PDB file of C-alpha atoms in Angstrom:
ATOM      1  CA  MET A   1      73.209 109.470  94.943  1.00 72.00           C
ATOM      2  CA  ALA A   2      75.977 107.010  94.151  1.00 75.00           C
ATOM      3  CA  LEU A   3      77.338 106.290  90.701  1.00 81.00           C
ATOM      4  CA  HIS A   4      76.208 103.049  89.080  1.00 86.00           C
ATOM      5  CA  PRO A   5      77.136 101.636  85.687  1.00 93.00           C
ATOM      6  CA  VAL A   6      74.925 102.608  82.792  1.00 93.00           C
ATOM      7  CA  PHE A   7      75.760  99.231  81.261  1.00 85.00           C
ATOM      8  CA  GLU A   8      77.793  96.219  82.295  1.00 91.00           C
ATOM      9  CA  HIS A   9      79.928  93.516  80.738  1.00 96.00           C
ATOM     10  CA  ARG A  10      81.465  90.235  81.830  1.00 95.00           C
ATOM     11  CA  TRP A  11      84.644  90.309  83.881  1.00 96.00           C
ATOM     12  CA  ASP A  12      85.620  86.637  83.616  1.00 94.00           C
ATOM     13  CA  LEU A  13      87.565  87.233  80.401  1.00 96.00           C
ATOM     14  CA  THR A  14      90.725  85.840  78.941  1.00 96.00           C
ATOM     15  CA  PRO A  15      93.392  88.403  77.997  1.00 97.00           C
ATOM     16  CA  LYS A  16      92.440  87.960  74.345  1.00 97.00           C
ATOM     17  CA  GLU A  17      88.780  88.603  75.135  1.00 98.00           C
ATOM     18  CA  ALA A  18      89.661  91.628  77.269  1.00 98.00           C
ATOM     19  CA  ILE A  19      91.687  93.173  74.432  1.00 98.00           C
ATOM     20  CA  ALA A  20      88.805  92.626  72.031  1.00 98.00           C
ATOM     21  CA  LEU A  21      86.432  94.302  74.482  1.00 98.00           C
ATOM     22  CA  GLN A  22      88.787  97.296  74.807  1.00 98.00           C
ATOM     23  CA  GLN A  23      88.799  97.635  71.016  1.00 97.00           C
ATOM     24  CA  GLU A  24      84.983  97.639  71.064  1.00 97.00           C
ATOM     25  CA  LEU A  25      84.481  99.995  74.003  1.00 97.00           C
ATOM     26  CA  ARG A  26      87.049 102.542  72.834  1.00 97.00           C
ATOM     27  CA  ASN A  27      84.502 103.646  70.270  1.00 97.00           C
ATOM     28  CA  ARG A  28      82.320 104.915  73.112  1.00 97.00           C
ATOM     29  CA  VAL A  29      85.018 107.208  74.524  1.00 98.00           C
ATOM     30  CA  GLU A  30      84.323 110.947  74.146  1.00 98.00           C
ATOM     31  CA  ILE A  31      87.377 113.206  74.211  1.00 97.00           C
ATOM     32  CA  THR A  32      85.441 116.459  73.949  1.00 97.00           C
ATOM     33  CA  ASP A  33      84.031 118.364  76.889  1.00 98.00           C
ATOM     34  CA  ARG A  34      80.606 117.202  78.040  1.00 98.00           C
ATOM     35  CA  TYR A  35      80.105 118.116  81.662  1.00 97.00           C
ATOM     36  CA  GLY A  36      78.169 120.596  83.760  1.00 97.00           C
ATOM     37  CA  GLU A  37      78.839 122.216  87.119  1.00 97.00           C
ATOM     38  CA  ILE A  38      81.596 120.472  89.061  1.00 98.00           C
ATOM     39  CA  ARG A  39      80.771 120.373  92.755  1.00 98.00           C
ATOM     40  CA  TRP A  40      82.270 117.027  93.753  1.00 98.00           C
ATOM     41  CA  VAL A  41      85.600 115.738  92.397  1.00 98.00           C
ATOM     42  CA  ALA A  42      86.592 112.163  93.160  1.00 98.00           C
ATOM     43  CA  GLY A  43      89.980 110.509  93.289  1.00 98.00           C
ATOM     44  CA  VAL A  44      90.218 106.818  92.414  1.00 97.00           C
ATOM     45  CA  ASP A  45      93.103 104.532  93.396  1.00 96.00           C
ATOM     46  CA  VAL A  46      93.609 100.817  93.838  1.00 96.00           C
ATOM     47  CA  GLY A  47      95.957  98.822  96.048  1.00 95.00           C
ATOM     48  CA  PHE A  48      96.420  95.154  96.807  1.00 95.00           C
ATOM     49  CA  GLU A  49      96.483  93.099  99.967  1.00 94.00           C
ATOM     50  CA  ALA A  50      97.416  89.541 100.956  1.00 93.00           C
ATOM     51  CA  ARG A  51     100.117  89.103  98.328  1.00 92.00           C
ATOM     52  CA  ASN A  52      97.953  90.639  95.616  1.00 93.00           C
ATOM     53  CA  SER A  53      95.101  88.194  96.178  1.00 95.00           C
ATOM     54  CA  ILE A  54      92.772  90.987  97.385  1.00 96.00           C
ATOM     55  CA  THR A  55      92.037  94.127  95.344  1.00 97.00           C
ATOM     56  CA  ARG A  56      91.401  97.166  97.511  1.00 97.00           C
ATOM     57  CA  ALA A  57      89.733 100.114  95.764  1.00 97.00           C
ATOM     58  CA  ALA A  58      89.303 103.552  97.277  1.00 97.00           C
ATOM     59  CA  VAL A  59      87.245 106.509  96.129  1.00 98.00           C
ATOM     60  CA  ALA A  60      87.687 109.875  97.828  1.00 98.00           C
ATOM     61  CA  VAL A  61      85.108 112.591  97.120  1.00 98.00           C
ATOM     62  CA  LEU A  62      86.276 116.168  97.646  1.00 98.00           C
ATOM     63  CA  ALA A  63      84.243 119.356  97.534  1.00 98.00           C
ATOM     64  CA  TYR A  64      85.258 121.742  94.780  1.00 98.00           C
ATOM     65  CA  PRO A  65      86.806 124.293  94.946  1.00 98.00           C
ATOM     66  CA  SER A  66      87.699 123.906  98.634  1.00 98.00           C
ATOM     67  CA  LEU A  67      89.212 120.404  98.029  1.00 98.00           C
ATOM     68  CA  GLU A  68      88.068 119.337 101.479  1.00 97.00           C
ATOM     69  CA  LEU A  69      87.279 115.643 101.931  1.00 97.00           C
ATOM     70  CA  HIS A  70      83.533 115.093 101.780  1.00 97.00           C
ATOM     71  CA  GLU A  71      83.291 111.305 101.953  1.00 97.00           C
ATOM     72  CA  HIS A  72      85.080 108.145 100.954  1.00 97.00           C
ATOM     73  CA  ALA A  73      84.378 104.500 100.275  1.00 97.00           C
ATOM     74  CA  ILE A  74      86.573 101.395 100.195  1.00 97.00           C
ATOM     75  CA  ALA A  75      85.773  98.022  98.643  1.00 97.00           C
ATOM     76  CA  ARG A  76      87.719  94.770  98.726  1.00 97.00           C
ATOM     77  CA  GLN A  77      87.319  91.918  96.268  1.00 97.00           C
ATOM     78  CA  PRO A  78      89.310  88.840  95.278  1.00 96.00           C
ATOM     79  CA  THR A  79      91.735  89.811  92.525  1.00 95.00           C
ATOM     80  CA  ARG A  80      90.253  88.687  89.209  1.00 90.00           C
ATOM     81  CA  MET A  81      93.122  88.935  86.742  1.00 92.00           C
ATOM     82  CA  PRO A  82      96.925  88.731  86.970  1.00 93.00           C
ATOM     83  CA  TYR A  83      99.055  91.771  86.381  1.00 94.00           C
ATOM     84  CA  ILE A  84      99.096  92.295  82.597  1.00 96.00           C
ATOM     85  CA  PRO A  85     100.252  95.711  81.306  1.00 94.00           C
ATOM     86  CA  GLY A  86      97.507  97.301  79.219  1.00 96.00           C
ATOM     87  CA  LEU A  87      94.779  95.264  80.934  1.00 97.00           C
ATOM     88  CA  LEU A  88      94.998  96.648  84.469  1.00 96.00           C
ATOM     89  CA  SER A  89      91.462  98.069  84.383  1.00 97.00           C
ATOM     90  CA  PHE A  90      90.092  94.523  84.213  1.00 97.00           C
ATOM     91  CA  ARG A  91      91.981  93.803  87.403  1.00 96.00           C
ATOM     92  CA  GLU A  92      90.926  96.989  89.193  1.00 97.00           C
ATOM     93  CA  VAL A  93      87.600  98.330  87.948  1.00 98.00           C
ATOM     94  CA  PRO A  94      85.248  95.726  89.531  1.00 97.00           C
ATOM     95  CA  ALA A  95      86.329  96.793  93.022  1.00 97.00           C
ATOM     96  CA  VAL A  96      86.196 100.467  92.060  1.00 98.00           C
ATOM     97  CA  LEU A  97      82.588 100.034  90.904  1.00 97.00           C
ATOM     98  CA  GLU A  98      81.692  98.481  94.263  1.00 97.00           C
ATOM     99  CA  ALA A  99      83.275 101.406  96.097  1.00 97.00           C
ATOM    100  CA  MET A 100      81.424 103.879  93.879  1.00 97.00           C
ATOM    101  CA  ALA A 101      78.126 102.194  94.703  1.00 96.00           C
ATOM    102  CA  ARG A 102      78.785 102.760  98.423  1.00 96.00           C
ATOM    103  CA  LEU A 103      78.975 106.554  98.113  1.00 97.00           C
ATOM    104  CA  ASP A 104      76.119 108.791  99.229  1.00 96.00           C
ATOM    105  CA  SER A 105      77.103 111.595  96.848  1.00 95.00           C
ATOM    106  CA  ARG A 106      77.489 111.471  93.080  1.00 95.00           C
ATOM    107  CA  PRO A 107      80.892 112.696  91.836  1.00 97.00           C
ATOM    108  CA  ASP A 108      80.815 115.113  88.905  1.00 98.00           C
ATOM    109  CA  LEU A 109      84.381 114.317  87.816  1.00 98.00           C
ATOM    110  CA  LEU A 110      86.766 111.389  88.366  1.00 98.00           C
ATOM    111  CA  LEU A 111      90.541 111.771  88.550  1.00 98.00           C
ATOM    112  CA  CYS A 112      91.921 108.248  88.205  1.00 98.00           C
ATOM    113  CA  ASP A 113      95.357 107.032  89.191  1.00 96.00           C
ATOM    114  CA  GLY A 114      96.185 105.631  85.758  1.00 97.00           C
ATOM    115  CA  GLN A 115      95.724 106.269  82.076  1.00 98.00           C
ATOM    116  CA  GLY A 116      92.859 107.548  79.999  1.00 98.00           C
ATOM    117  CA  ILE A 117      93.465 107.375  76.246  1.00 98.00           C
ATOM    118  CA  ALA A 118      97.250 107.365  76.783  1.00 98.00           C
ATOM    119  CA  HIS A 119      97.089 103.615  76.351  1.00 98.00           C
ATOM    120  CA  PRO A 120      98.055 101.245  73.512  1.00 97.00           C
ATOM    121  CA  ARG A 121      94.385 100.732  72.663  1.00 98.00           C
ATOM    122  CA  ARG A 122      93.272 104.195  73.904  1.00 98.00           C
ATOM    123  CA  PHE A 123      91.304 102.611  76.749  1.00 98.00           C
ATOM    124  CA  GLY A 124      92.956 102.882  80.148  1.00 98.00           C
ATOM    125  CA  ILE A 125      91.188 102.782  83.529  1.00 98.00           C
ATOM    126  CA  ALA A 126      89.907 106.385  83.328  1.00 98.00           C
ATOM    127  CA  SER A 127      88.280 105.647  79.961  1.00 98.00           C
ATOM    128  CA  HIS A 128      86.926 102.301  81.209  1.00 98.00           C
ATOM    129  CA  LEU A 129      85.343 103.848  84.295  1.00 98.00           C
ATOM    130  CA  GLY A 130      84.141 106.913  82.440  1.00 98.00           C
ATOM    131  CA  VAL A 131      82.384 104.863  79.776  1.00 98.00           C
ATOM    132  CA  LEU A 132      80.814 102.363  82.181  1.00 98.00           C
ATOM    133  CA  LEU A 133      79.564 105.098  84.524  1.00 98.00           C
ATOM    134  CA  ASP A 134      78.998 107.767  81.833  1.00 97.00           C
ATOM    135  CA  VAL A 135      80.837 110.341  83.912  1.00 98.00           C
ATOM    136  CA  PRO A 136      83.624 112.783  83.027  1.00 98.00           C
ATOM    137  CA  ALA A 137      86.979 111.188  83.842  1.00 98.00           C
ATOM    138  CA  ILE A 138      90.681 112.056  83.578  1.00 98.00           C
ATOM    139  CA  GLY A 139      93.709 109.814  83.689  1.00 98.00           C
ATOM    140  CA  VAL A 140      96.403 111.092  86.072  1.00 98.00           C
ATOM    141  CA  ALA A 141      99.361 108.728  85.807  1.00 98.00           C
ATOM    142  CA  LYS A 142     102.726 108.908  87.541  1.00 97.00           C
ATOM    143  CA  THR A 143     104.485 107.005  84.757  1.00 97.00           C
ATOM    144  CA  ARG A 144     104.261 106.791  80.963  1.00 98.00           C
ATOM    145  CA  LEU A 145     102.695 103.764  79.337  1.00 97.00           C
ATOM    146  CA  VAL A 146     102.995 104.740  75.670  1.00 98.00           C
ATOM    147  CA  GLY A 147     104.037 107.757  73.646  1.00 98.00           C
ATOM    148  CA  THR A 148     106.943 110.167  73.392  1.00 98.00           C
ATOM    149  CA  HIS A 149     107.399 113.792  74.416  1.00 98.00           C
ATOM    150  CA  ASP A 150     109.835 116.651  74.456  1.00 98.00           C
ATOM    151  CA  ALA A 151     111.449 117.974  77.601  1.00 97.00           C
ATOM    152  CA  VAL A 152     108.983 119.609  79.974  1.00 98.00           C
ATOM    153  CA  PRO A 153     109.821 123.164  81.123  1.00 97.00           C
ATOM    154  CA  GLU A 154     110.568 123.353  84.858  1.00 96.00           C
ATOM    155  CA  GLY A 155     107.824 125.781  85.890  1.00 96.00           C
ATOM    156  CA  ARG A 156     104.624 124.835  87.674  1.00 97.00           C
ATOM    157  CA  GLY A 157     101.788 124.247  85.195  1.00 97.00           C
ATOM    158  CA  GLU A 158     104.091 123.793  82.208  1.00 98.00           C
ATOM    159  CA  SER A 159     103.274 120.924  79.861  1.00 98.00           C
ATOM    160  CA  VAL A 160     104.184 119.342  76.530  1.00 98.00           C
ATOM    161  CA  PRO A 161     102.154 117.020  74.291  1.00 98.00           C
ATOM    162  CA  LEU A 162     102.380 113.239  74.695  1.00 98.00           C
ATOM    163  CA  VAL A 163     102.303 111.733  71.205  1.00 98.00           C
ATOM    164  CA  ASP A 164     101.889 108.179  69.965  1.00 98.00           C
ATOM    165  CA  LYS A 165     101.900 107.189  66.281  1.00 96.00           C
ATOM    166  CA  GLY A 166     101.337 110.789  65.264  1.00 97.00           C
ATOM    167  CA  GLU A 167      98.359 111.252  67.608  1.00 98.00           C
ATOM    168  CA  CYS A 168      98.307 113.538  70.645  1.00 98.00           C
ATOM    169  CA  ILE A 169      97.098 111.283  73.437  1.00 98.00           C
ATOM    170  CA  GLY A 170      97.796 113.443  76.450  1.00 98.00           C
ATOM    171  CA  ALA A 171     100.034 115.958  78.133  1.00 98.00           C
ATOM    172  CA  VAL A 172     103.127 115.669  80.313  1.00 98.00           C
ATOM    173  CA  LEU A 173     102.424 118.160  83.082  1.00 98.00           C
ATOM    174  CA  ARG A 174     104.743 119.698  85.653  1.00 98.00           C
ATOM    175  CA  THR A 175     102.622 120.253  88.752  1.00 98.00           C
ATOM    176  CA  ARG A 176     105.549 121.423  90.900  1.00 97.00           C
ATOM    177  CA  PRO A 177     108.735 123.195  89.838  1.00 96.00           C
ATOM    178  CA  ARG A 178     111.655 120.807  89.222  1.00 91.00           C
ATOM    179  CA  VAL A 179     109.613 117.761  90.267  1.00 96.00           C
ATOM    180  CA  LYS A 180     108.840 114.787  88.034  1.00 97.00           C
ATOM    181  CA  PRO A 181     105.831 115.524  85.792  1.00 98.00           C
ATOM    182  CA  LEU A 182     102.549 113.643  85.595  1.00 98.00           C
ATOM    183  CA  PHE A 183     101.019 112.070  82.502  1.00 98.00           C
ATOM    184  CA  ILE A 184      97.534 113.469  81.921  1.00 98.00           C
ATOM    185  CA  SER A 185      95.073 112.101  79.384  1.00 98.00           C
ATOM    186  CA  PRO A 186      91.348 112.425  78.730  1.00 98.00           C
ATOM    187  CA  GLY A 187      89.344 109.499  80.024  1.00 98.00           C
ATOM    188  CA  HIS A 188      85.807 110.291  78.938  1.00 98.00           C
ATOM    189  CA  ARG A 189      83.664 113.387  78.307  1.00 98.00           C
ATOM    190  CA  MET A 190      86.716 115.596  78.683  1.00 98.00           C
ATOM    191  CA  GLY A 191      89.074 117.270  76.238  1.00 98.00           C
ATOM    192  CA  LEU A 192      92.810 117.459  76.856  1.00 98.00           C
ATOM    193  CA  GLU A 193      92.975 121.210  77.496  1.00 98.00           C
ATOM    194  CA  HIS A 194      90.388 121.104  80.253  1.00 98.00           C
ATOM    195  CA  ALA A 195      91.775 117.847  81.619  1.00 98.00           C
ATOM    196  CA  VAL A 196      95.057 119.636  82.305  1.00 98.00           C
ATOM    197  CA  GLU A 197      93.221 122.624  83.796  1.00 98.00           C
ATOM    198  CA  TRP A 198      91.208 120.406  86.144  1.00 98.00           C
ATOM    199  CA  VAL A 199      94.273 118.549  87.342  1.00 98.00           C
ATOM    200  CA  MET A 200      95.995 121.830  88.131  1.00 98.00           C
ATOM    201  CA  ALA A 201      92.838 123.150  89.823  1.00 98.00           C
ATOM    202  CA  CYS A 202      92.918 120.108  92.129  1.00 98.00           C
ATOM    203  CA  THR A 203      96.635 120.380  92.873  1.00 98.00           C
ATOM    204  CA  THR A 204      97.960 122.401  95.792  1.00 97.00           C
ATOM    205  CA  ARG A 205     101.581 122.298  96.966  1.00 94.00           C
ATOM    206  CA  TYR A 206     102.218 118.637  96.217  1.00 96.00           C
ATOM    207  CA  ARG A 207     103.064 116.769  93.016  1.00 97.00           C
ATOM    208  CA  LEU A 208      99.793 114.840  93.001  1.00 97.00           C
ATOM    209  CA  PRO A 209      96.311 116.401  92.978  1.00 98.00           C
ATOM    210  CA  GLU A 210      94.480 116.275  96.304  1.00 98.00           C
ATOM    211  CA  THR A 211      92.012 113.760  94.875  1.00 97.00           C
ATOM    212  CA  THR A 212      94.802 111.292  94.115  1.00 93.00           C
ATOM    213  CA  ARG A 213      96.571 111.917  97.433  1.00 95.00           C
ATOM    214  CA  TRP A 214      93.442 111.086  99.412  1.00 96.00           C
ATOM    215  CA  ALA A 215      92.556 108.042  97.313  1.00 95.00           C
ATOM    216  CA  HIS A 216      96.104 106.685  97.468  1.00 92.00           C
ATOM    217  CA  ARG A 217      96.192 107.055 101.224  1.00 91.00           C
ATOM    218  CA  LEU A 218      92.900 105.166 101.568  1.00 90.00           C
ATOM    219  CA  ALA A 219      93.849 102.448  99.088  1.00 89.00           C
ATOM    220  CA  SER A 220      97.234 101.844 100.740  1.00 83.00           C
ATOM    221  CA  CYS A 221      96.526 101.950 104.465  1.00 53.00           C
ATOM    222  CA  ASP A 222      94.509  99.854 106.875  1.00 50.00           C
TER     223      ASP A 222
END
């Protein structure tokens, strides 16, 4: 059974309206653990075609714990919003929702290429998708959007807190020794400690978790 939104909102928003909606929806974000058995983990990534005029969203569903690809879905839509840092979910989520609706299975956990609460308004794409779909979600970002952190130890699985305005908003996680770390943050229905554990559980010998690697490949290639 595919994932469908538990509620919807307009997408034809001005940047000012989108920011106001983020401020409203952030109150729905849960950063404590609320999930059951995890059998299917999904990676979510978005690319763009035709000089950014087409948004291409990919969802890859992997069996857990084998991390073997179970199914995938791709959706293409006209790009709705220009590139505005902090508002990327309004540019990407509509196509992701269409891809989710095309799945036969229902993911138990989403690992999103982007931020969860490690966002200026604590509402990145992982939080946006998690709230709309009411599903556990984690932000797995390759770069930092906000916050500061200490140096990350070089060993695999080492992490340090990511802090913004005195609030811990995520973790900077070394998934491979002496390789650039990832920026992990809760999206929805997931606490930080278990978010880090799930990312490591989905990571093999590469920097990125297998969910992200599959989704990125599907979102980037014809």
